[in-house]
mmCIF file of C-alpha atoms in Angstrom:
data_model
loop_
_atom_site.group_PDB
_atom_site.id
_atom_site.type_symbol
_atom_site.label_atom_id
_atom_site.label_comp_id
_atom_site.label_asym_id
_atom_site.label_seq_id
_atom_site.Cartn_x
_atom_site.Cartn_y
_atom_site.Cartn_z
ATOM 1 C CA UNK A 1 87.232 22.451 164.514
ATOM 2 C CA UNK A 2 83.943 24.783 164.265
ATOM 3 C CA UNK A 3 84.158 25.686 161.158
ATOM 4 C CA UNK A 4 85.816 22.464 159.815
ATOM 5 C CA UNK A 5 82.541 20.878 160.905
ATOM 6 C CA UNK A 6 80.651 23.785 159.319
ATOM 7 C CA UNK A 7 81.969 23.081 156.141
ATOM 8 C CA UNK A 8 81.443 18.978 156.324
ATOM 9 C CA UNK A 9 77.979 19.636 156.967
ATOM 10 C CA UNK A 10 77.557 22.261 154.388
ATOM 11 C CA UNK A 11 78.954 19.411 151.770
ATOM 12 C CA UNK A 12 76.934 16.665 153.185
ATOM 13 C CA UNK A 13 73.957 17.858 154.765
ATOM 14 C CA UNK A 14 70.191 17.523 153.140
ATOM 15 C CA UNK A 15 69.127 20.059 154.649
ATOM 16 C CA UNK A 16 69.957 23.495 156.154
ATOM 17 C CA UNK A 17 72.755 23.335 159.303
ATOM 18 C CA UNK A 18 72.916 25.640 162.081
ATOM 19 C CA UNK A 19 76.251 27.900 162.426
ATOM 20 C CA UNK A 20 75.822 27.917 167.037
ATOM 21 C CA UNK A 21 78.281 26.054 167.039
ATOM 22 C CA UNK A 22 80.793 28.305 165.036
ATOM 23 C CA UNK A 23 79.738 31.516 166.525
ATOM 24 C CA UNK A 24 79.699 30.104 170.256
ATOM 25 C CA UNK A 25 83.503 29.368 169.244
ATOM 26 C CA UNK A 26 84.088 33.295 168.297
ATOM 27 C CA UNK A 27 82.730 33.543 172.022
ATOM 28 C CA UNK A 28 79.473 35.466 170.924
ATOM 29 C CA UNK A 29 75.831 34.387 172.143
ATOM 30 C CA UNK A 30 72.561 34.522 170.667
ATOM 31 C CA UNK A 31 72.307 38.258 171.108
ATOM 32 C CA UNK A 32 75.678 38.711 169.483
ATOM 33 C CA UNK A 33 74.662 36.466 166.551
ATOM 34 C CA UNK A 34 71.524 38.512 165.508
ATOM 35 C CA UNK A 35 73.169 41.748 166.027
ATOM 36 C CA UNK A 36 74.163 43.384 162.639
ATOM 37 C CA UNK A 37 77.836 43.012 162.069
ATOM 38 C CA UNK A 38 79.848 44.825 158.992
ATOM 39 C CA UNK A 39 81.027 41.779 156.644
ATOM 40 C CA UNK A 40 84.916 43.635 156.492
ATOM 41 C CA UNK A 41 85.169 43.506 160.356
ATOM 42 C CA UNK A 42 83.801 39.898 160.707
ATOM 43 C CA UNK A 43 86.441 38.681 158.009
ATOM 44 C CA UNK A 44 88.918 40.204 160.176
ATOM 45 C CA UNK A 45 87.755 38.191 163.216
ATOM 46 C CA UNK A 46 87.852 35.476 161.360
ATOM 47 C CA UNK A 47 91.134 35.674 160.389
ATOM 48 C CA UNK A 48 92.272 36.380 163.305
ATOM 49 C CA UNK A 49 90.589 33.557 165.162
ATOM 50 C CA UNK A 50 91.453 31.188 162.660
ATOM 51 C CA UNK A 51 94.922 32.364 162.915
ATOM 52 C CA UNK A 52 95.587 32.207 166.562
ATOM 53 C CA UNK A 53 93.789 28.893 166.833
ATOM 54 C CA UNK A 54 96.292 27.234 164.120
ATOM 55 C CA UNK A 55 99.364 28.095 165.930
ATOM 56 C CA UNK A 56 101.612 24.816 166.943
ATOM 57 C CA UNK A 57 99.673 23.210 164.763
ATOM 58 C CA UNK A 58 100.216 21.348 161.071
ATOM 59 C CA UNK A 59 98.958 24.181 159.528
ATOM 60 C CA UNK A 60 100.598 27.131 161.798
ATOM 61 C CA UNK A 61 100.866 29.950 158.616
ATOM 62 C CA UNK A 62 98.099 28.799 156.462
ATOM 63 C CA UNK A 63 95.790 32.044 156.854
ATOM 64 C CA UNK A 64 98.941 34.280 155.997
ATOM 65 C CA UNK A 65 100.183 31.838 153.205
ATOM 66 C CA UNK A 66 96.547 31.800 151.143
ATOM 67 C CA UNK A 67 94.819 35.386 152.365
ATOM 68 C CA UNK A 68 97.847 38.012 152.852
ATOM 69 C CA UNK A 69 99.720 40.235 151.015
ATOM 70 C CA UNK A 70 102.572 42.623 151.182
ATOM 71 C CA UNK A 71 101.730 46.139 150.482
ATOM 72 C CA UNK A 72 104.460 49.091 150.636
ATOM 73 C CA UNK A 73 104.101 52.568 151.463
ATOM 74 C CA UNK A 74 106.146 55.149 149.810
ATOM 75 C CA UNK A 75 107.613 59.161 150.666
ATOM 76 C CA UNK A 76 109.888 59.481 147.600
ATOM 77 C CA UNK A 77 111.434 62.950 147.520
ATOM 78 C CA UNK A 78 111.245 64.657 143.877
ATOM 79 C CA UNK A 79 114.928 66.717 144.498
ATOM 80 C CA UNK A 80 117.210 64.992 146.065
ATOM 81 C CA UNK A 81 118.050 61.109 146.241
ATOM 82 C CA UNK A 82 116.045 59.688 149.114
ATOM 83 C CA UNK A 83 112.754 57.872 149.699
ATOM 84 C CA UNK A 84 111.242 55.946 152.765
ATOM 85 C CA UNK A 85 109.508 52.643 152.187
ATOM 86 C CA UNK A 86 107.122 51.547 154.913
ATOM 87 C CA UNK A 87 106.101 47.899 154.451
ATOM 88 C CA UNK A 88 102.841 46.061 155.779
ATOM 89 C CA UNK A 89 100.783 43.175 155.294
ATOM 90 C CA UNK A 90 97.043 42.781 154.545
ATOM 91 C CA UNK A 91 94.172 41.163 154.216
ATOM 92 C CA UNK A 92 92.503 42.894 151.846
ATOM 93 C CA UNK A 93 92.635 45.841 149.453
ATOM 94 C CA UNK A 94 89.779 48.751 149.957
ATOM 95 C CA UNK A 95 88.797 50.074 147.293
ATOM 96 C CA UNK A 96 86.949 53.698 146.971
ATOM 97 C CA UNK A 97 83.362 53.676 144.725
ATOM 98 C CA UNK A 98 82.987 57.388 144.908
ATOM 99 C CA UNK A 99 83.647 58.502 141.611
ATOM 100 C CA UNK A 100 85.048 55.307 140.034
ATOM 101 C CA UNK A 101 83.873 53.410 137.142
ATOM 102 C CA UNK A 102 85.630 50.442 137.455
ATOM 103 C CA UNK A 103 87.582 48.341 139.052
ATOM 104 C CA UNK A 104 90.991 49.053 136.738
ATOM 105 C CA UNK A 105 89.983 53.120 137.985
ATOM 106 C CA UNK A 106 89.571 52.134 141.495
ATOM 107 C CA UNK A 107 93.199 50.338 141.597
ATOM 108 C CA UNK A 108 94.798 53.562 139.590
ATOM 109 C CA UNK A 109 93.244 55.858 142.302
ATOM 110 C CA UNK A 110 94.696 53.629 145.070
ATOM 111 C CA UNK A 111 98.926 53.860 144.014
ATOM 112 C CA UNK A 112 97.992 57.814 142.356
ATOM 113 C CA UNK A 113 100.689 60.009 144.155
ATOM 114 C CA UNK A 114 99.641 62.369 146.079
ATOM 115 C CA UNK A 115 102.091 65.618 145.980
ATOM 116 C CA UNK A 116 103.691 67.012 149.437
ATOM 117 C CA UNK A 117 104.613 70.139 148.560
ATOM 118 C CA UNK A 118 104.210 73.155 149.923
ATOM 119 C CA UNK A 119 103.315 73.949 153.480
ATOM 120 C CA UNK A 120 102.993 70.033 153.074
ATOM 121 C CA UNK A 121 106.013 69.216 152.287
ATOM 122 C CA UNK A 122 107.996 65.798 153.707
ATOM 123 C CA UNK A 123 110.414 66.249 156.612
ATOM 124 C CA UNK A 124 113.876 64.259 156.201
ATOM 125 C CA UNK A 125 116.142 64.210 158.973
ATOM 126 C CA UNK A 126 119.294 64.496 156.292
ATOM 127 C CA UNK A 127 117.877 66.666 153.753
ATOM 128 C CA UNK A 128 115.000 68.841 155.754
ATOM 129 C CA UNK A 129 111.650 69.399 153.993
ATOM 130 C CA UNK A 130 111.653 68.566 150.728
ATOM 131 C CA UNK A 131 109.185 68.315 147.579
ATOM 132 C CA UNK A 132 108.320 64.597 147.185
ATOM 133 C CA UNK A 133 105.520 62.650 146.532
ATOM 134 C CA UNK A 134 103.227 59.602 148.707
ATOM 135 C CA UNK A 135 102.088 56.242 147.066
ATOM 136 C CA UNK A 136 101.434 53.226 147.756
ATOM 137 C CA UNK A 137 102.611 49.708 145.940
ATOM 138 C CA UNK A 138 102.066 46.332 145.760
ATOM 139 C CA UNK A 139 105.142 43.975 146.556
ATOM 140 C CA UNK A 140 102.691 40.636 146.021
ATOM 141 C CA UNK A 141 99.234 39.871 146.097
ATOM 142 C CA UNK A 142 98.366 36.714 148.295
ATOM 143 C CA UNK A 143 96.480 33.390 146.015
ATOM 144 C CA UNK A 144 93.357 34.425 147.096
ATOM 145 C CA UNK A 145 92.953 38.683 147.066
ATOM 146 C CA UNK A 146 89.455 39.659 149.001
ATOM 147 C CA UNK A 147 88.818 43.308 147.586
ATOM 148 C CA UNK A 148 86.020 45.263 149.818
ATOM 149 C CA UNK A 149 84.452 48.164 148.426
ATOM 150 C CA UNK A 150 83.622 51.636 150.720
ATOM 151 C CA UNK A 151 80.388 51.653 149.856
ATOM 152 C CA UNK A 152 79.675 53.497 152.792
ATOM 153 C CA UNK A 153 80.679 57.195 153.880
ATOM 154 C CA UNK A 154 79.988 60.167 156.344
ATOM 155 C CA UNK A 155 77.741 62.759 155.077
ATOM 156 C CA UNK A 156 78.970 65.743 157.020
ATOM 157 C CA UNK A 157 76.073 67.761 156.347
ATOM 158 C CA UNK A 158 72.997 65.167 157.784
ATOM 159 C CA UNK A 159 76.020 63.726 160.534
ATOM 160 C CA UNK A 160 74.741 60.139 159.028
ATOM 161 C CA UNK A 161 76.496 57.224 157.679
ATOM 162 C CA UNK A 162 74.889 56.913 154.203
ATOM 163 C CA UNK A 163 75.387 53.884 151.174
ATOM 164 C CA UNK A 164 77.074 54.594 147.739
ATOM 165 C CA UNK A 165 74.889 52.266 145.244
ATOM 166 C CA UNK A 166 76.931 54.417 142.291
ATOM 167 C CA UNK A 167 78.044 51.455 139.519
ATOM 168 C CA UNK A 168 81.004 50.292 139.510
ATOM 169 C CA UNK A 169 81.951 47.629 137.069
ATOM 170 C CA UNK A 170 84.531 44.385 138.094
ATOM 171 C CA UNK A 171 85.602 41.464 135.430
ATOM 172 C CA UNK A 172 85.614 37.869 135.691
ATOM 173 C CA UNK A 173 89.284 38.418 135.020
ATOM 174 C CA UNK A 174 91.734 40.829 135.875
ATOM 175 C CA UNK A 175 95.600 41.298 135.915
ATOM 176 C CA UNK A 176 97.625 42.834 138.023
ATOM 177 C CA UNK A 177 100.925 43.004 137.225
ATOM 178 C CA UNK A 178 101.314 46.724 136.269
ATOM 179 C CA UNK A 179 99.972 47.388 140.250
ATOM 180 C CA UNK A 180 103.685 45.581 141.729
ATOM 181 C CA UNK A 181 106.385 48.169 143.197
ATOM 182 C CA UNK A 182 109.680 48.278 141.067
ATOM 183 C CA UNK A 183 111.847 45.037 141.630
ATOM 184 C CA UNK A 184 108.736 42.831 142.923
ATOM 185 C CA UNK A 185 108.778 39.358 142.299
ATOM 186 C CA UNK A 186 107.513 38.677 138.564
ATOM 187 C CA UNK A 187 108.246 35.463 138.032
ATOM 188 C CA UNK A 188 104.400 34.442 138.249
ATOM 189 C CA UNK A 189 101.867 36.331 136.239
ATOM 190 C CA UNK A 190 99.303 37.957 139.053
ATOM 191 C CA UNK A 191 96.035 37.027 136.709
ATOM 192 C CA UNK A 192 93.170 36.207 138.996
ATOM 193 C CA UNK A 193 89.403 34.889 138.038
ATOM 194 C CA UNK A 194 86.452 35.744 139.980
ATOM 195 C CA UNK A 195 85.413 33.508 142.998
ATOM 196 C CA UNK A 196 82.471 35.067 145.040
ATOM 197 C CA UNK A 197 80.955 38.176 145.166
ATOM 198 C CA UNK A 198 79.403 39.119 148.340
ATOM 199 C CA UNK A 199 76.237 41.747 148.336
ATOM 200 C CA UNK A 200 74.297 43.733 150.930
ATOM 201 C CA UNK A 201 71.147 44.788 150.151
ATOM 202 C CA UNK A 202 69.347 47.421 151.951
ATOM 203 C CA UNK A 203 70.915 50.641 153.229
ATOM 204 C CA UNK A 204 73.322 51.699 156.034
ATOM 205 C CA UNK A 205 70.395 51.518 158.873
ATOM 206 C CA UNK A 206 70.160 47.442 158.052
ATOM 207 C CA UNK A 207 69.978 45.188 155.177
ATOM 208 C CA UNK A 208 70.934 41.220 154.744
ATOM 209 C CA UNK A 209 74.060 40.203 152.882
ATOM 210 C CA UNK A 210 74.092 37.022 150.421
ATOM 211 C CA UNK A 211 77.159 35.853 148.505
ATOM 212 C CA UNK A 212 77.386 34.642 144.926
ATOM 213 C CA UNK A 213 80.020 32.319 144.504
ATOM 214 C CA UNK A 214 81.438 30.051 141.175
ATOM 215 C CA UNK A 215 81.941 26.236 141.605
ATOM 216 C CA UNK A 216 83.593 24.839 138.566
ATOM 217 C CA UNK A 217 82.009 26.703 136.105
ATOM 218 C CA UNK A 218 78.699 27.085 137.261
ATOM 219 C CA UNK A 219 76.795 30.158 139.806
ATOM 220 C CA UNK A 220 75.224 29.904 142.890
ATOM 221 C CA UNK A 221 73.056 32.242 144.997
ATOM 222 C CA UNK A 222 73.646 31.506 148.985
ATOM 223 C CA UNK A 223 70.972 33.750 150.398
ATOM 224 C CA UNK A 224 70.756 31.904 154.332
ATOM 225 C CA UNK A 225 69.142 28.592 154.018
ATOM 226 C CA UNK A 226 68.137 28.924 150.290
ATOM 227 C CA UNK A 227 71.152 27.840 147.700
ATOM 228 C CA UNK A 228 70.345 28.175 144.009
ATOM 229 C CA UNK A 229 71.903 28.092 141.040
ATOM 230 C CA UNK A 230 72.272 31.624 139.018
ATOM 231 C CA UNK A 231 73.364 33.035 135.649
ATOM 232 C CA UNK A 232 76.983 34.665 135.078
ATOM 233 C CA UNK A 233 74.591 37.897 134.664
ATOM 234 C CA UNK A 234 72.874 37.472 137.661
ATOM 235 C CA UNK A 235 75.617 37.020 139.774
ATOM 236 C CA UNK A 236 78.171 39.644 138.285
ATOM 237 C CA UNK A 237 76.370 42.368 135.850
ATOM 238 C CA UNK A 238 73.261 42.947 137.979
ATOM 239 C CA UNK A 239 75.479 43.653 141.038
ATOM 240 C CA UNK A 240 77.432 46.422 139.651
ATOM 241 C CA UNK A 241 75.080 48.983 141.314
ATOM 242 C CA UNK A 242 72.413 51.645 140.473
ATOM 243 C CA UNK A 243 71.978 53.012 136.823
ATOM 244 C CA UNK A 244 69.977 55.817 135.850
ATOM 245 C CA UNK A 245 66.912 54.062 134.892
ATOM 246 C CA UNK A 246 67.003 51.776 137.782
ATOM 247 C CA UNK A 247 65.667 52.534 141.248
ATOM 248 C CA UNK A 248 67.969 50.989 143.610
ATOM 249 C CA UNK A 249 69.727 47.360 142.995
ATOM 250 C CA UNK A 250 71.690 45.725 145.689
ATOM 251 C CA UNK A 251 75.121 47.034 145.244
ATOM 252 C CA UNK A 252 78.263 44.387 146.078
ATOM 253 C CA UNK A 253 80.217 44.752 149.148
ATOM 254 C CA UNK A 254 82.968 42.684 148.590
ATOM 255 C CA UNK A 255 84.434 40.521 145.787
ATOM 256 C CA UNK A 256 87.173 37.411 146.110
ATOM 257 C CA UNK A 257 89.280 36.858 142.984
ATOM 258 C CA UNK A 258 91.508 33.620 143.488
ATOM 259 C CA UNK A 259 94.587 32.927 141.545
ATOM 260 C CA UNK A 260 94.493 29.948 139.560
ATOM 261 C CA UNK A 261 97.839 27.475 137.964
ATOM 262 C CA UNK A 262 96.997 28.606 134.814
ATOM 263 C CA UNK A 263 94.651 31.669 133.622
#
């Protein structure tokens, strides 16, 4: 009912609303509110909230029907015939900047093999260890796909948490059909448009986050109580990340693609 009323006011209001009421119903205070919380854990509360508040109600399901997906885990042995197949849902899809260019790179990186071989190599209970190889694969991808980016890491030599602005290029448009395990459901294309695009700015001591997000076919800036509207280039190419010449742009955190009825 919080947020419902959040979103009425956001649609009809003059002026800028206050979100108490929302965050009193996560069961934080004021001190909780202007504490500094990471955007991928607060979309999980969210979801979770949301979720357990909609049960025996009309829309019981609604959170897993528009936000998850099915994601399978794979130990497929390379000399004799047996694999295991772990399946889970999610939320969202991480995706590692760290030497990436791209988004297409960043999704090859994430099914890539990895080899278990060696003093590595995969224990079945028929066949003992065996040579075989550890992926992941997509068995759907939910309407709308949140992909966050690890921007952030562990610098073992200062003991710090430090930000990746490296660039890292994303579409307006992007298919992803080729990222489906064997004998997934193919019957609807998986083409998705950009949504939103939410950025942090600052470092991994602090910063602010804003969000970019299309309506129809025009950009907005939400940056707190100030909503303007942007350029294509403003909201997509300037948030790819640091180049050379630059100093130190905001760099995205996460991006929403949505799946429309027709691409």
């Amino acid at each position: 009912m919080a947020l419902q009323r959040t979103f009425y006011r956001l649609q009809t209001s003059e002026v800028p609303i206050s979100t108490t009421e929302l965050t009193k119903s996560f069961g934080w205070d004021s001190m909780d509110s202007f504490m500094q919380h990471d955007v991928h854990e607060f979309n999980r509360v969210l979801m979770d909230e949301l979720e357990t508040r909609m049960k025996k109600t009309e829309v019981d399901g609604m959170v897993q029907k528009i936000f998850t997906g099915k994601l399978q885990h794979i130990r497929k042995c390379l000399n004799v015939d047996f694999q295991s197949v772990r399946e889970e849902d999610f939320y969202d899809v991480q995706l590692t900047v760290r030497g990436m260019n791209n988004l297409t790179s960043a999704f090859e990186a994430y099914i890539k093999p990895e080899m278990l071989t060696g003093d590595n190599k995969y224990h079945t209970d028929e066949f003992g260890y065996q040579d075989a190889k550890m992926f992941c694969a997509f068995d759907s991808f939910p309407p709308v796909l949140h992909l966050h980016l690890e921007r952030y890491t562990f610098d073992p030599y200062t003991g710090n948490t430090v930000k990746i602005n490296d660039r890292f290029e994303f579409p307006t448009k992007i298919n992803l059909d080729k990222y489906l395990v064997e004998g997934a459901d193919r019957s609807v294309p998986q083409n998705f448009v950009l949504h939103s695009v939410l950025v942090h700015g600052g470092d991994s001591h602090g910063g602010h986050y804003f969000a970019y997000i299309k309506l129809g076919d025009k950009w907005f800036k939400f940056d707190d109580t100030r909503v303007v509207q942007v350029s294509e280039k403003e909201a997509v190419n300037d948030n790819y990340g640091q180049d050379e010449e630059l100093s130190a742009p905001p760099a995205y955190d996460t991006e929403t693609f949505a799946r429309p009825p027709s691409f």
